[in-house]
GROMACS .gro file of C-alpha atoms in nm:
model
  133
    1MET     CA    1   9.495   9.487  12.431
    2LYS     CA    2   9.207   9.344  12.183
    3LEU     CA    3   9.057   9.491  11.838
    4ILE     CA    4   8.698   9.409  11.863
    5ARG     CA    5   8.458   9.409  11.548
    6LEU     CA    6   8.192   9.641  11.592
    7ALA     CA    7   7.951   9.453  11.358
    8THR     CA    8   7.974   9.088  11.515
    9SER     CA    9   8.177   9.164  11.870
   10GLU     CA   10   8.419   8.916  11.766
   11THR     CA   11   8.729   8.975  11.912
   12VAL     CA   12   9.136   8.891  11.854
   13SER     CA   13   9.319   8.966  12.156
   14LEU     CA   14   9.662   9.105  12.107
   15GLU     CA   15   9.942   9.054  12.370
   16ASP     CA   16  10.103   9.372  12.525
   17GLY     CA   17  10.436   9.430  12.339
   18PHE     CA   18  10.294   9.643  12.094
   19LEU     CA   19  10.458   9.998  12.093
   20TRP     CA   20  10.209  10.266  11.935
   21SER     CA   21  10.515  10.406  11.721
   22ASP     CA   22  10.341  10.705  11.600
   23GLU     CA   23  10.130  10.826  11.906
   24PHE     CA   24  10.329  11.147  11.963
   25GLU     CA   25  10.408  11.249  11.586
   26TRP     CA   26  10.020  11.357  11.553
   27LYS     CA   27   9.932  11.700  11.555
   28PRO     CA   28   9.557  11.801  11.663
   29LYS     CA   29   9.608  12.131  11.479
   30GLU     CA   30   9.688  12.157  11.098
   31GLN     CA   31   9.821  12.518  10.990
   32THR     CA   32   9.963  12.680  10.682
   33MET     CA   33  10.132  12.986  10.620
   34GLU     CA   34  10.197  13.205  10.276
   35ARG     CA   35  10.305  13.524  10.206
   36ALA     CA   36  10.086  13.820  10.066
   37ILE     CA   37  10.242  14.030   9.782
   38SER     CA   38  10.283  14.253  10.089
   39GLY     CA   39  10.500  14.026  10.271
   40ALA     CA   40  10.259  13.987  10.535
   41ALA     CA   41  10.199  13.623  10.664
   42ILE     CA   42   9.900  13.496  10.585
   43ILE     CA   43   9.832  13.194  10.841
   44GLN     CA   44   9.529  12.942  10.813
   45GLU     CA   45   9.457  12.698  11.081
   46GLY     CA   46   9.234  12.423  11.210
   47ILE     CA   47   9.154  12.147  11.450
   48LYS     CA   48   9.191  11.805  11.284
   49VAL     CA   49   8.881  11.590  11.287
   50GLY     CA   50   8.953  11.218  11.297
   51ALA     CA   51   9.191  11.025  11.094
   52ARG     CA   52   9.463  10.994  11.361
   53PRO     CA   53   9.723  10.710  11.275
   54ILE     CA   54   9.761  10.447  11.497
   55THR     CA   55  10.080  10.239  11.405
   56LEU     CA   56  10.113   9.934  11.630
   57THR     CA   57  10.470   9.776  11.627
   58PRO     CA   58  10.614   9.489  11.785
   59ASP     CA   59  10.909   9.474  11.995
   60SER     CA   60  11.193   9.254  11.945
   61ASN     CA   61  11.070   8.983  12.191
   62ARG     CA   62  10.694   9.062  12.198
   63GLY     CA   63  10.420   9.191  11.994
   64TRP     CA   64  10.382   8.851  11.837
   65ALA     CA   65  10.023   8.713  11.728
   66LYS     CA   66   9.970   8.357  11.650
   67LEU     CA   67   9.924   8.286  11.295
   68SER     CA   68   9.553   8.223  11.315
   69ASP     CA   69   9.483   8.556  11.449
   70VAL     CA   70   9.721   8.716  11.197
   71ARG     CA   71   9.458   8.534  10.899
   72LYS     CA   72   9.159   8.661  11.094
   73LEU     CA   73   9.319   8.994  11.119
   74GLN     CA   74   9.402   9.002  10.750
   75GLU     CA   75   9.038   8.900  10.642
   76TRP     CA   76   8.914   9.177  10.867
   77SER     CA   77   9.105   9.449  10.681
   78ALA     CA   78   8.920   9.360  10.380
   79LEU     CA   79   8.571   9.440  10.520
   80SER     CA   80   8.482   9.835  10.486
   81GLU     CA   81   8.315   9.810  10.863
   82LYS     CA   82   8.471   9.967  11.196
   83PHE     CA   83   8.659   9.830  11.483
   84ARG     CA   84   8.713   9.944  11.854
   85LEU     CA   85   9.075   9.909  11.969
   86GLN     CA   86   9.110   9.855  12.341
   87PHE     CA   87   9.394   9.899  12.544
   88GLU     CA   88   9.400   9.692  12.865
   89TRP     CA   89   9.710   9.811  13.027
   90PRO     CA   90   9.701   9.923  13.431
   91HIS     CA   91   9.788  10.294  13.313
   92ASP     CA   92   9.601  10.292  12.988
   93ASN     CA   93   9.261  10.154  12.904
   94ARG     CA   94   9.207  10.395  12.612
   95GLN     CA   95   8.983  10.257  12.316
   96PHE     CA   96   8.952  10.421  11.984
   97ASP     CA   97   8.708  10.326  11.717
   98VAL     CA   98   8.951  10.238  11.400
   99ILE     CA   99   8.927  10.102  11.027
  100PHE     CA  100   9.246   9.976  10.889
  101ASN     CA  101   9.467  10.209  10.724
  102HIS     CA  102   9.557  10.047  10.334
  103GLN     CA  103   9.751  10.377  10.257
  104ASP     CA  104  10.038  10.276  10.458
  105THR     CA  105   9.979   9.897  10.411
  106ALA     CA  106   9.709   9.789  10.709
  107LEU     CA  107   9.903   9.448  10.834
  108GLU     CA  108  10.244   9.334  10.804
  109ALA     CA  109  10.347   9.018  10.938
  110VAL     CA  110  10.636   8.781  10.924
  111SER     CA  111  10.760   8.432  11.078
  112VAL     CA  112  10.909   8.510  11.447
  113TRP     CA  113  11.138   8.207  11.337
  114GLY     CA  114  11.222   8.349  10.989
  115SER     CA  115  11.107   8.024  10.821
  116PRO     CA  116  10.760   7.953  10.673
  117ALA     CA  117  10.465   7.873  10.934
  118THR     CA  118  10.423   7.494  11.008
  119SER     CA  119  10.094   7.552  11.222
  120SER     CA  120   9.808   7.798  11.249
  121ASP     CA  121   9.973   7.854  11.657
  122GLU     CA  122  10.295   7.945  11.505
  123MET     CA  123  10.408   8.276  11.605
  124MET     CA  124  10.445   8.588  11.396
  125ARG     CA  125  10.577   8.937  11.429
  126LEU     CA  126  10.279   9.167  11.374
  127THR     CA  127  10.271   9.552  11.263
  128LEU     CA  128   9.921   9.699  11.213
  129ARG     CA  129   9.815  10.023  11.087
  130PHE     CA  130   9.469  10.227  11.130
  131TRP     CA  131   9.277  10.534  11.133
  132SER     CA  132   9.101  10.663  11.437
  133GLU     CA  133   8.776  10.807  11.379
   0.00000   0.00000   0.00000
């Protein structure tokens, strides 16, 4: 999997241990139901256009990233730019144009070893949150 900064074509490669944790919670249709004074149901519905959440969470033993990549992603998260998230699995090569989801904390990272990082190659357990376009 990789994240591509569309403005510059820079890429950060992400290992395959991430789970798209909210992939099947999203509903493409929004619907509300109210009752009229007569008791009849008034149902309104529409198809959602964009803003599908994509939350990438780590497995306990995978879904790690180097501290240097986490810092780059943190820099990118502060930009008002679009990115392309590209899956690179044999069974899944979908890609999504995304922006960072700051409403729900765009990026979280903790040391895999539970202690302060001692180099930029130190591995971090990473969670990323995006909105798809």
